[in-house]
Amino acid sequence: MYEPDNEWAKSAPVEDLSSVDLRCNHEADLFAHNTSTATVFAGDEVGFRIVQDYEAANGLTMFHAGPGQIYLSRADNLETYIGDGDWFKIASAGPLNNTNWQLTGLRDMNFTIPATTPPGKYLMRMEQVMPMPTGFSPQLYISCAHIEVVGQGGGTPTEFAQFPGTYKREDPGLLLATQFDNLDQYVAPGPAVWEG
């Protein structure tokens, strides 16, 4: 949702869990009117990719330890919608095993739009969460896209989230004593994944 000259802003994490930046990152709503809408078919695989990094030394991968999650929020008008409605989770990529995360070192997070997703326009939100020890703020790396879902529908999404509002600093999914140990006990923040 950003113009190319604003790479730093969307690369910086959101740490304030009470901020509207939790929706789509810093000042994303300023660019909604210039953002194209992609048509996607329910049941198809889509994804988010890192295409530029403001610090070349960091490479073009997700190098922060933590899970990635995908949310959808229905919108009548994507040019004016600011993400203040309900969000439902459609994908989550958590630990790979007890000591590693699925997304570490990858450029992409790919996932499937549930086959019964109701047709219509949505704000699609990707977050990578870097949980932190108690006393530190978790870091959320967030980006959004405009999509129009095409398909038969028939499903009814459940368990909604609000941003801000759903995530709290004391959530177990945002707190970890260590980011590379005992990950088999990890529970991601937010509602359960709606599979359609």
Coordinates of N, CA, C and O in Angstrom, one line a residue:
M1 N 0.8 -1.2 0.0 CA 0.0 0.0 0.0 C 0.9 1.3 0.0 O 0.4 2.3 0.3
Y2 N 2.1 1.2 -0.3 CA 3.0 2.3 -0.2 C 3.6 2.6 -1.6 O 3.8 1.8 -2.4
E3 N 3.9 3.9 -1.8 CA 4.6 4.3 -3.0 C 6.0 3.9 -2.8 O 6.5 3.8 -1.7
P4 N 6.8 3.7 -3.9 CA 8.2 3.3 -3.8 C 9.1 4.1 -3.0 O 10.1 3.6 -2.5
D5 N 8.8 5.4 -2.9 CA 9.7 6.3 -2.1 C 9.5 6.2 -0.6 O 10.1 7.0 0.1
N6 N 8.6 5.4 -0.2 CA 8.4 5.3 1.3 C 8.7 3.9 1.8 O 8.1 3.4 2.7
E7 N 9.9 3.4 1.3 CA 10.3 2.0 1.8 C 10.6 1.9 3.3 O 10.3 1.0 3.9
W8 N 11.2 3.0 3.8 CA 11.6 2.9 5.2 C 10.4 2.8 6.1 O 10.4 1.9 7.0
A9 N 9.4 3.5 5.8 CA 8.2 3.5 6.7 C 7.6 2.1 6.8 O 7.2 1.7 7.9
K10 N 7.5 1.4 5.7 CA 6.9 0.1 5.8 C 7.8 -1.0 6.3 O 7.4 -2.1 6.5
S11 N 9.1 -0.7 6.3 CA 10.1 -1.6 6.8 C 10.2 -1.5 8.4 O 10.7 -2.5 9.0
A12 N 9.9 -0.4 8.9 CA 10.0 -0.2 10.4 C 8.9 -1.0 11.1 O 7.8 -1.0 10.6
P13 N 9.2 -1.6 12.2 CA 8.2 -2.3 12.9 C 7.2 -1.4 13.7 O 7.5 -0.3 14.0
V14 N 6.0 -2.0 13.9 CA 5.1 -1.3 14.8 C 5.2 -2.0 16.2 O 5.2 -3.2 16.3
E15 N 5.4 -1.1 17.2 CA 5.6 -1.6 18.6 C 4.5 -1.2 19.5 O 4.3 -1.8 20.6
D16 N 3.8 -0.2 19.1 CA 2.7 0.3 20.0 C 1.4 -0.4 19.6 O 0.8 -0.2 18.6
L17 N 1.0 -1.3 20.5 CA -0.2 -2.2 20.3 C -1.5 -1.4 20.4 O -2.6 -2.0 20.1
S18 N -1.5 -0.1 20.7 CA -2.7 0.7 20.7 C -2.8 1.6 19.5 O -3.7 2.4 19.4
S19 N -1.8 1.5 18.6 CA -1.8 2.3 17.4 C -2.6 1.8 16.3 O -2.6 0.6 16.0
V20 N -3.2 2.7 15.5 CA -3.9 2.3 14.3 C -2.9 1.8 13.2 O -3.3 1.2 12.2
D21 N -1.6 2.0 13.4 CA -0.6 1.5 12.5 C -0.6 0.0 12.5 O 0.0 -0.7 11.6
L22 N -1.2 -0.6 13.5 CA -1.3 -2.1 13.6 C -2.2 -2.6 12.4 O -2.1 -3.8 12.1
R23 N -2.9 -1.8 11.8 CA -3.8 -2.2 10.7 C -3.0 -2.6 9.5 O -3.1 -3.7 9.0
C24 N -2.2 -1.6 8.9 CA -1.5 -1.8 7.7 C -0.1 -1.2 7.7 O 0.5 -1.0 6.6
N25 N 0.3 -0.7 8.8 CA 1.6 -0.1 9.0 C 1.5 1.4 8.9 O 0.5 2.0 8.7
H26 N 2.7 2.1 9.1 CA 2.7 3.5 9.2 C 2.1 4.3 8.0 O 2.6 4.1 6.9
E27 N 1.1 5.1 8.3 CA 0.4 6.0 7.3 C -0.1 5.3 6.1 O -0.2 5.9 5.0
A28 N -0.4 4.0 6.2 CA -0.9 3.2 5.0 C -2.1 3.8 4.4 O -2.3 3.8 3.1
D29 N -3.0 4.3 5.2 CA -4.3 4.8 4.7 C -4.1 6.0 3.7 O -4.9 6.3 2.9
L30 N -2.9 6.7 3.8 CA -2.7 7.8 2.9 C -2.5 7.4 1.4 O -2.6 8.2 0.5
F31 N -2.2 6.1 1.2 CA -1.9 5.6 -0.1 C -3.0 4.7 -0.7 O -2.9 4.2 -1.8
A32 N -4.1 4.5 0.1 CA -5.2 3.6 -0.3 C -5.8 4.0 -1.7 O -6.1 3.1 -2.5
H33 N -6.0 5.3 -1.9 CA -6.6 5.7 -3.1 C -5.8 5.5 -4.4 O -6.3 5.5 -5.5
N34 N -4.4 5.2 -4.2 CA -3.5 5.0 -5.3 C -3.2 3.5 -5.4 O -2.3 3.2 -6.2
T35 N -3.8 2.6 -4.7 CA -3.4 1.2 -4.6 C -4.3 0.4 -5.6 O -5.5 0.5 -5.5
S36 N -3.7 -0.4 -6.4 CA -4.4 -1.3 -7.3 C -5.0 -2.4 -6.5 O -4.5 -2.8 -5.5
T37 N -6.1 -3.0 -7.1 CA -6.8 -4.1 -6.5 C -6.5 -5.4 -7.3 O -6.8 -5.4 -8.6
A38 N -6.0 -6.4 -6.7 CA -5.7 -7.7 -7.4 C -7.0 -8.6 -7.3 O -7.6 -8.7 -6.2
T39 N -7.3 -9.2 -8.4 CA -8.4 -10.2 -8.4 C -7.8 -11.6 -8.1 O -6.8 -12.0 -8.7
V40 N -8.3 -12.2 -7.0 CA -7.9 -13.5 -6.6 C -9.0 -14.5 -6.6 O -10.2 -14.1 -6.3
F41 N -8.8 -15.8 -6.9 CA -9.8 -16.8 -6.8 C -9.8 -17.5 -5.5 O -8.7 -18.0 -5.1
A42 N -10.9 -17.6 -4.9 CA -11.0 -18.4 -3.6 C -10.5 -19.8 -3.9 O -10.8 -20.4 -4.9
G43 N -9.6 -20.3 -3.0 CA -9.0 -21.6 -3.2 C -7.7 -21.6 -3.8 O -6.9 -22.6 -3.8
D44 N -7.2 -20.4 -4.4 CA -5.9 -20.3 -5.0 C -4.9 -19.9 -3.9 O -5.2 -19.3 -2.9
E45 N -3.6 -20.2 -4.3 CA -2.5 -19.8 -3.4 C -2.0 -18.4 -3.9 O -1.9 -18.1 -5.1
V46 N -1.8 -17.5 -2.9 CA -1.3 -16.2 -3.1 C -0.2 -15.9 -2.1 O 0.1 -16.8 -1.3
G47 N 0.4 -14.8 -2.1 CA 1.4 -14.5 -1.1 C 1.9 -13.1 -1.0 O 1.5 -12.3 -1.9
F48 N 2.7 -12.8 0.0 CA 3.4 -11.6 0.1 C 4.9 -11.8 -0.1 O 5.4 -12.9 0.4
R49 N 5.6 -10.9 -0.7 CA 7.0 -11.1 -1.0 C 7.8 -9.8 -0.6 O 7.3 -8.7 -0.9
I50 N 8.9 -9.9 0.0 CA 9.8 -8.8 0.3 C 10.5 -8.5 -1.1 O 11.2 -9.3 -1.6
V51 N 10.3 -7.2 -1.6 CA 10.9 -6.9 -2.8 C 12.0 -5.8 -2.7 O 12.7 -5.6 -3.6
Q52 N 12.1 -5.2 -1.6 CA 13.1 -4.2 -1.4 C 13.3 -4.0 0.1 O 12.4 -4.0 0.9
D53 N 14.6 -3.9 0.5 CA 14.9 -3.7 1.9 C 15.7 -2.4 2.0 O 16.7 -2.3 1.3
Y54 N 15.3 -1.5 2.9 CA 16.0 -0.3 3.0 C 17.4 -0.4 3.6 O 18.2 0.5 3.4
E55 N 17.8 -1.6 4.2 CA 19.1 -1.8 4.6 C 19.6 -3.1 3.8 O 19.3 -4.2 4.1
A56 N 20.3 -2.8 2.7 CA 20.8 -3.9 1.9 C 21.5 -5.0 2.6 O 21.5 -6.2 2.3
A57 N 22.2 -4.6 3.7 CA 23.0 -5.6 4.4 C 22.1 -6.7 5.1 O 22.6 -7.8 5.4
N58 N 20.9 -6.4 5.3 CA 20.0 -7.3 5.9 C 19.5 -8.4 4.9 O 18.8 -9.4 5.3
G59 N 19.7 -8.1 3.6 CA 19.2 -9.1 2.6 C 17.7 -8.9 2.4 O 17.0 -8.1 3.0
L60 N 17.2 -9.8 1.5 CA 15.8 -9.7 1.1 C 15.0 -10.9 1.7 O 14.4 -11.7 1.0
T61 N 15.2 -11.1 3.0 CA 14.5 -12.2 3.7 C 13.8 -11.7 5.0 O 14.1 -10.7 5.5
M62 N 13.0 -12.6 5.5 CA 12.4 -12.4 6.8 C 13.4 -12.9 7.8 O 13.5 -14.1 8.0
F63 N 14.2 -12.0 8.4 CA 15.3 -12.4 9.3 C 14.9 -12.3 10.8 O 15.7 -12.8 11.6
H64 N 13.8 -11.7 11.1 CA 13.4 -11.6 12.5 C 12.7 -13.0 12.9 O 11.9 -13.5 12.1
A65 N 13.0 -13.4 14.0 CA 12.4 -14.7 14.5 C 10.9 -14.4 14.9 O 10.6 -13.5 15.6
G66 N 10.0 -15.3 14.4 CA 8.6 -15.2 14.8 C 7.7 -15.7 13.7 O 8.1 -16.0 12.6
P67 N 6.4 -15.7 14.0 CA 5.4 -16.2 13.1 C 4.9 -15.2 12.1 O 5.1 -14.0 12.3
G68 N 4.3 -15.6 11.0 CA 3.6 -14.8 10.1 C 2.2 -15.1 10.0 O 1.8 -16.3 10.2
Q69 N 1.3 -14.1 9.9 CA -0.1 -14.4 9.9 C -0.8 -13.5 8.8 O -0.3 -12.4 8.5
I70 N -1.9 -14.0 8.3 CA -2.7 -13.3 7.3 C -4.1 -13.1 7.7 O -4.7 -14.1 8.2
Y71 N -4.6 -11.9 7.6 CA -6.0 -11.6 7.9 C -6.7 -10.9 6.7 O -6.0 -10.3 5.9
L72 N -8.0 -11.1 6.7 CA -8.8 -10.4 5.7 C -9.8 -9.5 6.4 O -10.4 -9.9 7.5
S73 N -10.2 -8.4 5.8 CA -11.2 -7.5 6.4 C -12.1 -7.0 5.2 O -11.5 -6.4 4.2
R74 N -13.4 -7.3 5.2 CA -14.3 -6.9 4.1 C -14.4 -5.4 4.0 O -14.5 -4.7 5.0
A75 N -14.4 -4.9 2.8 CA -14.5 -3.5 2.5 C -15.4 -3.2 1.3 O -15.3 -3.8 0.3
D76 N -16.4 -2.3 1.5 CA -17.2 -1.8 0.4 C -16.4 -1.0 -0.6 O -16.6 -1.1 -1.8
N77 N -15.5 -0.1 -0.1 CA -14.8 0.8 -0.9 C -13.3 0.8 -0.4 O -13.0 1.4 0.6
L78 N -12.4 0.1 -1.1 CA -11.0 0.0 -0.7 C -10.3 1.3 -0.7 O -9.3 1.4 -0.1
E79 N -10.7 2.2 -1.5 CA -10.1 3.5 -1.6 C -10.2 4.4 -0.4 O -9.4 5.2 -0.1
T80 N -11.3 4.1 0.4 CA -11.6 4.9 1.6 C -11.5 4.1 2.9 O -11.5 4.6 4.0
Y81 N -11.5 2.8 2.8 CA -11.5 1.9 3.9 C -10.2 2.0 4.7 O -9.1 1.8 4.1
I82 N -10.2 2.2 6.0 CA -9.0 2.4 6.8 C -8.7 1.2 7.7 O -7.9 1.2 8.5
G83 N -9.4 0.1 7.5 CA -9.2 -1.1 8.3 C -9.7 -1.1 9.7 O -9.2 -1.9 10.5
D84 N -10.7 -0.3 10.0 CA -11.3 -0.2 11.3 C -12.4 -1.2 11.5 O -13.1 -1.1 12.6
G85 N -12.6 -2.1 10.6 CA -13.7 -3.1 10.8 C -13.1 -4.4 11.4 O -12.1 -4.5 12.0
D86 N -13.9 -5.5 11.2 CA -13.5 -6.8 11.7 C -12.5 -7.5 10.7 O -12.6 -7.4 9.5
W87 N -11.6 -8.2 11.3 CA -10.6 -9.0 10.6 C -10.7 -10.5 11.0 O -10.8 -10.8 12.1
F88 N -10.6 -11.4 10.0 CA -10.5 -12.8 10.3 C -9.3 -13.4 9.7 O -8.8 -13.0 8.7
K89 N -8.7 -14.3 10.5 CA -7.4 -14.9 10.1 C -7.6 -16.0 9.2 O -8.4 -16.9 9.5
I90 N -6.8 -16.1 8.1 CA -6.9 -17.2 7.1 C -5.6 -18.0 7.0 O -5.7 -19.1 6.4
A91 N -4.6 -17.6 7.7 CA -3.3 -18.4 7.6 C -2.4 -18.0 8.7 O -2.4 -16.8 9.2
S92 N -1.6 -18.9 9.1 CA -0.6 -18.7 10.2 C 0.6 -19.6 9.9 O 0.4 -20.8 9.7
A93 N 1.8 -19.0 9.9 CA 3.0 -19.8 9.8 C 3.8 -19.7 11.0 O 4.4 -18.6 11.2
G94 N 3.8 -20.7 11.9 CA 4.5 -20.6 13.2 C 5.8 -21.3 13.2 O 6.6 -21.2 12.3
P95 N 6.1 -22.0 14.3 CA 7.3 -22.7 14.4 C 7.4 -23.8 13.4 O 6.5 -24.5 13.1
L96 N 8.7 -24.0 12.9 CA 8.9 -25.2 12.0 C 9.2 -26.4 12.8 O 8.8 -27.5 12.5
N97 N 9.9 -26.2 13.9 CA 10.1 -27.3 14.9 C 10.4 -26.6 16.3 O 10.0 -25.4 16.4
N98 N 11.0 -27.3 17.2 CA 11.2 -26.8 18.5 C 12.1 -25.6 18.6 O 12.2 -24.9 19.6
T99 N 13.0 -25.4 17.6 CA 14.0 -24.3 17.6 C 14.0 -23.4 16.4 O 14.9 -22.5 16.4
N100 N 13.1 -23.6 15.5 CA 13.2 -22.8 14.2 C 11.8 -22.3 13.8 O 10.8 -23.0 14.1
W101 N 11.7 -21.2 13.1 CA 10.5 -20.7 12.6 C 10.3 -21.0 11.1 O 11.3 -21.0 10.4
Q102 N 9.1 -21.2 10.6 CA 8.8 -21.5 9.2 C 9.4 -20.4 8.3 O 9.8 -20.8 7.2
L103 N 9.2 -19.2 8.6 CA 9.5 -18.1 7.7 C 11.0 -17.6 7.7 O 11.4 -16.8 6.9
T104 N 11.8 -18.0 8.7 CA 13.1 -17.4 8.8 C 13.9 -17.7 7.6 O 14.0 -18.8 7.1
G105 N 14.5 -16.6 7.0 CA 15.3 -16.7 5.8 C 14.5 -16.8 4.5 O 15.2 -16.9 3.4
L106 N 13.2 -16.7 4.5 CA 12.4 -16.7 3.3 C 12.1 -15.3 2.8 O 12.0 -14.4 3.6
R107 N 11.8 -15.2 1.5 CA 11.4 -13.9 0.9 C 9.9 -13.9 0.9 O 9.3 -12.8 0.7
D108 N 9.2 -15.0 0.9 CA 7.8 -15.1 0.7 C 7.0 -15.7 1.8 O 7.6 -16.6 2.5
M109 N 5.8 -15.3 2.0 CA 4.8 -16.1 2.8 C 3.7 -16.4 1.9 O 2.9 -15.5 1.5
N110 N 3.5 -17.6 1.5 CA 2.5 -18.0 0.6 C 1.4 -18.8 1.4 O 1.7 -19.4 2.4
F111 N 0.2 -18.7 0.9 CA -1.0 -19.2 1.6 C -2.1 -19.4 0.7 O -2.1 -18.8 -0.4
T112 N -3.2 -20.1 1.1 CA -4.4 -20.3 0.3 C -5.5 -19.5 0.8 O -5.8 -19.4 2.0
I113 N -6.2 -18.8 -0.2 CA -7.4 -18.1 0.2 C -8.5 -19.2 0.4 O -8.7 -20.0 -0.5
P114 N -9.1 -19.3 1.5 CA -10.1 -20.4 1.8 C -11.1 -20.5 0.6 O -11.6 -19.4 0.2
A115 N -11.4 -21.7 0.2 CA -12.3 -21.9 -0.9 C -13.7 -21.3 -0.8 O -14.3 -21.0 -1.8
T116 N -14.2 -21.2 0.4 CA -15.6 -20.7 0.6 C -15.6 -19.3 1.1 O -16.6 -18.8 1.6
T117 N -14.5 -18.5 0.9 CA -14.5 -17.1 1.3 C -15.6 -16.4 0.5 O -15.7 -16.5 -0.8
P118 N -16.4 -15.6 1.2 CA -17.5 -14.9 0.4 C -16.9 -13.9 -0.6 O -15.9 -13.3 -0.3
P119 N -17.4 -13.9 -1.8 CA -16.9 -13.0 -2.8 C -17.0 -11.5 -2.4 O -17.9 -11.2 -1.7
G120 N -16.0 -10.7 -2.8 CA -16.1 -9.3 -2.5 C -14.7 -8.7 -2.4 O -13.7 -9.4 -2.6
K121 N -14.7 -7.5 -2.0 CA -13.4 -6.8 -1.8 C -12.9 -6.8 -0.4 O -13.7 -6.7 0.5
Y122 N -11.6 -7.0 -0.2 CA -11.0 -7.2 1.1 C -9.7 -6.4 1.2 O -9.0 -6.3 0.2
L123 N -9.4 -5.9 2.4 CA -8.1 -5.5 2.7 C -7.4 -6.8 3.3 O -7.9 -7.5 4.2
M124 N -6.3 -7.2 2.7 CA -5.5 -8.4 3.1 C -4.3 -7.9 3.8 O -3.5 -7.1 3.3
R125 N -4.1 -8.4 5.0 CA -3.1 -7.9 5.9 C -2.1 -9.1 6.3 O -2.5 -10.2 6.7
M126 N -0.8 -8.8 6.1 CA 0.2 -9.8 6.5 C 1.0 -9.2 7.6 O 1.3 -8.0 7.6
E127 N 1.3 -10.0 8.6 CA 2.1 -9.5 9.7 C 3.2 -10.6 10.0 O 2.9 -11.8 9.9
Q128 N 4.4 -10.1 10.3 CA 5.4 -11.0 10.9 C 5.6 -10.5 12.3 O 5.9 -9.3 12.4
V129 N 5.4 -11.3 13.3 CA 5.6 -10.9 14.6 C 6.9 -11.4 15.2 O 7.3 -12.5 15.0
M130 N 7.6 -10.4 15.8 CA 8.8 -10.8 16.5 C 8.5 -10.7 18.0 O 8.6 -9.6 18.6
P131 N 8.2 -11.9 18.6 CA 7.9 -11.9 20.1 C 9.1 -11.5 20.9 O 10.3 -11.7 20.4
M132 N 8.9 -10.8 22.0 CA 10.1 -10.4 22.8 C 9.9 -10.8 24.3 O 8.8 -11.1 24.7
P133 N 11.0 -10.8 25.0 CA 10.9 -11.1 26.4 C 10.1 -10.1 27.2 O 9.9 -9.0 26.7
T134 N 9.6 -10.5 28.4 CA 8.8 -9.6 29.2 C 9.7 -8.3 29.5 O 10.9 -8.3 29.7
G135 N 9.0 -7.1 29.4 CA 9.7 -5.9 29.6 C 10.0 -5.2 28.3 O 10.4 -4.0 28.3
F136 N 9.9 -5.9 27.1 CA 10.2 -5.3 25.8 C 9.0 -5.4 25.0 O 8.1 -6.2 25.2
S137 N 8.9 -4.5 24.0 CA 7.7 -4.4 23.1 C 7.9 -5.4 22.0 O 9.0 -5.4 21.3
P138 N 6.9 -6.2 21.7 CA 7.0 -7.0 20.5 C 7.1 -6.2 19.2 O 6.6 -5.0 19.2
Q139 N 7.7 -6.7 18.2 CA 7.8 -5.9 16.9 C 6.9 -6.6 15.9 O 7.0 -7.8 15.7
L140 N 6.1 -5.8 15.2 CA 5.2 -6.4 14.2 C 5.5 -5.7 12.9 O 5.5 -4.5 12.8
Y141 N 5.9 -6.5 11.9 CA 6.2 -6.0 10.5 C 5.0 -6.3 9.7 O 4.6 -7.5 9.5
I142 N 4.3 -5.3 9.2 CA 3.0 -5.4 8.6 C 2.9 -4.8 7.2 O 3.6 -3.8 6.9
S143 N 2.2 -5.4 6.3 CA 1.9 -4.9 5.0 C 0.5 -5.3 4.6 O 0.0 -6.3 5.1
C144 N -0.1 -4.5 3.7 CA -1.5 -4.8 3.3 C -1.6 -4.8 1.8 O -0.7 -4.2 1.1
A145 N -2.6 -5.4 1.3 CA -2.9 -5.4 -0.2 C -4.4 -5.3 -0.4 O -5.2 -5.7 0.5
H146 N -4.8 -4.7 -1.5 CA -6.2 -4.7 -1.9 C -6.5 -5.9 -2.8 O -5.8 -6.1 -3.8
I147 N -7.5 -6.7 -2.4 CA -7.9 -7.8 -3.3 C -9.4 -7.8 -3.5 O -10.2 -7.3 -2.6
E148 N -9.8 -8.5 -4.6 CA -11.2 -8.8 -4.8 C -11.3 -10.3 -5.0 O -10.6 -10.9 -5.9
V149 N -12.0 -11.0 -4.1 CA -12.1 -12.4 -4.1 C -13.3 -12.8 -5.0 O -14.4 -12.3 -4.9
V150 N -13.0 -13.7 -5.9 CA -14.0 -14.3 -6.8 C -14.2 -15.7 -6.5 O -13.2 -16.5 -6.3
G151 N -15.4 -16.2 -6.5 CA -15.7 -17.6 -6.3 C -17.1 -17.9 -5.8 O -17.9 -16.9 -5.8
Q152 N -17.4 -19.1 -5.5 CA -18.7 -19.5 -5.1 C -19.1 -19.0 -3.7 O -20.3 -18.9 -3.4
G153 N -18.2 -18.8 -2.9 CA -18.5 -18.4 -1.5 C -19.1 -19.5 -0.7 O -18.8 -20.7 -0.9
G154 N -20.1 -19.2 0.1 CA -20.8 -20.2 0.9 C -20.3 -20.3 2.4 O -20.9 -20.9 3.2
G155 N -19.1 -19.7 2.6 CA -18.6 -19.8 4.0 C -18.9 -18.6 4.8 O -19.3 -17.6 4.3
T156 N -18.8 -18.8 6.1 CA -19.1 -17.7 7.1 C -17.9 -17.5 8.0 O -17.8 -18.4 8.9
P157 N -17.1 -16.5 7.8 CA -15.9 -16.3 8.7 C -16.4 -16.1 10.1 O -17.4 -15.6 10.4
T158 N -15.5 -16.6 11.0 CA -15.8 -16.5 12.5 C -14.6 -16.0 13.2 O -13.5 -16.0 12.6
E159 N -14.7 -15.7 14.5 CA -13.6 -15.3 15.3 C -12.9 -14.1 14.8 O -11.8 -14.3 14.2
F160 N -13.4 -13.0 15.0 CA -12.8 -11.8 14.4 C -11.9 -11.0 15.4 O -11.9 -11.2 16.6
A161 N -11.0 -10.2 14.8 CA -10.0 -9.4 15.5 C -10.3 -8.0 15.1 O -10.9 -7.7 14.1
Q162 N -9.8 -7.1 15.9 CA -9.8 -5.6 15.7 C -8.3 -5.1 15.9 O -7.6 -5.6 16.8
F163 N -7.9 -4.2 15.0 CA -6.6 -3.6 15.2 C -6.7 -2.1 15.2 O -7.2 -1.5 14.2
P164 N -6.3 -1.5 16.3 CA -5.9 -2.1 17.5 C -7.0 -2.6 18.3 O -8.2 -2.4 18.0
G165 N -6.7 -3.4 19.4 CA -7.7 -3.9 20.3 C -7.5 -5.3 20.7 O -7.6 -5.7 21.8
T166 N -7.2 -6.2 19.7 CA -7.1 -7.6 20.0 C -5.8 -8.0 20.6 O -5.8 -8.8 21.6
Y167 N -4.7 -7.4 20.2 CA -3.4 -7.8 20.8 C -3.1 -7.0 22.0 O -3.3 -5.8 22.1
K168 N -2.7 -7.8 23.1 CA -2.3 -7.2 24.3 C -0.8 -7.6 24.6 O -0.4 -8.7 24.3
R169 N -0.1 -6.7 25.3 CA 1.3 -7.0 25.6 C 1.5 -8.3 26.3 O 2.5 -9.0 26.2
E170 N 0.5 -8.7 27.2 CA 0.7 -9.9 28.0 C 0.3 -11.2 27.2 O 0.4 -12.3 27.8
D171 N -0.1 -11.1 26.0 CA -0.5 -12.2 25.2 C 0.7 -13.2 25.1 O 1.8 -12.7 24.7
P172 N 0.5 -14.5 25.3 CA 1.6 -15.4 25.3 C 2.3 -15.4 23.9 O 3.5 -15.6 23.8
G173 N 1.5 -15.2 22.8 CA 2.1 -15.2 21.5 C 3.0 -14.0 21.2 O 3.7 -14.0 20.2
L174 N 3.0 -13.0 22.1 CA 3.8 -11.8 21.9 C 5.0 -11.8 22.8 O 5.8 -10.9 22.8
L175 N 5.0 -12.7 23.8 CA 6.1 -12.8 24.8 C 6.8 -14.1 24.7 O 6.1 -15.2 24.6
L176 N 8.1 -14.1 24.6 CA 8.9 -15.3 24.6 C 10.2 -15.1 25.3 O 10.8 -14.1 25.1
A177 N 10.5 -15.9 26.2 CA 11.8 -15.8 27.0 C 13.0 -15.9 26.0 O 13.9 -15.2 26.1
T178 N 12.8 -16.8 25.1 CA 13.9 -17.0 24.0 C 13.1 -17.3 22.7 O 12.1 -17.9 22.7
Q179 N 13.7 -16.8 21.6 CA 13.0 -16.9 20.3 C 13.4 -18.2 19.6 O 12.9 -18.5 18.5
F180 N 14.3 -19.0 20.2 CA 14.8 -20.2 19.5 C 14.8 -21.4 20.4 O 15.6 -22.3 20.2
D181 N 13.9 -21.5 21.3 CA 13.8 -22.7 22.2 C 12.4 -22.9 22.7 O 11.7 -22.0 22.9
N182 N 12.1 -24.2 22.8 CA 10.7 -24.6 23.3 C 9.6 -24.0 22.5 O 8.6 -23.6 23.0
L183 N 9.8 -23.9 21.2 CA 8.8 -23.4 20.3 C 7.6 -24.3 20.1 O 6.5 -23.8 19.6
D184 N 7.7 -25.5 20.5 CA 6.6 -26.4 20.3 C 5.4 -26.1 21.2 O 4.3 -26.5 21.0
Q185 N 5.6 -25.2 22.2 CA 4.6 -24.7 23.1 C 4.0 -23.4 22.6 O 3.0 -22.8 23.2
Y186 N 4.5 -22.8 21.5 CA 4.1 -21.5 21.1 C 2.6 -21.5 20.6 O 2.2 -22.3 19.8
V187 N 1.9 -20.4 21.0 CA 0.5 -20.2 20.5 C 0.5 -18.8 19.9 O 0.8 -17.8 20.6
A188 N 0.2 -18.6 18.6 CA 0.2 -17.3 18.0 C -0.9 -16.4 18.5 O -2.0 -16.9 19.0
P189 N -0.7 -15.1 18.5 CA -1.7 -14.2 19.0 C -2.9 -14.1 18.0 O -2.8 -14.5 16.9
G190 N -4.0 -13.6 18.6 CA -5.2 -13.5 17.8 C -6.1 -14.7 17.7 O -5.8 -15.7 18.4
P191 N -7.2 -14.6 16.9 CA -8.1 -15.7 16.8 C -7.6 -16.9 16.1 O -6.5 -16.8 15.5
A192 N -8.3 -18.0 16.1 CA -7.9 -19.2 15.3 C -8.1 -18.9 13.8 O -8.8 -18.0 13.4
V193 N -7.3 -19.7 13.0 CA -7.4 -19.6 11.6 C -8.8 -20.1 11.1 O -9.2 -21.1 11.5
W194 N -9.4 -19.3 10.2 CA -10.7 -19.7 9.6 C -10.3 -20.4 8.3 O -9.7 -19.8 7.4
E195 N -10.6 -21.6 8.2 CA -10.2 -22.4 7.0 C -11.2 -22.5 5.9 O -11.0 -23.0 4.8
G196 N -12.4 -22.0 6.2 CA -13.5 -21.9 5.1 C -14.3 -23.2 5.0 O -14.0 -24.2 5.7

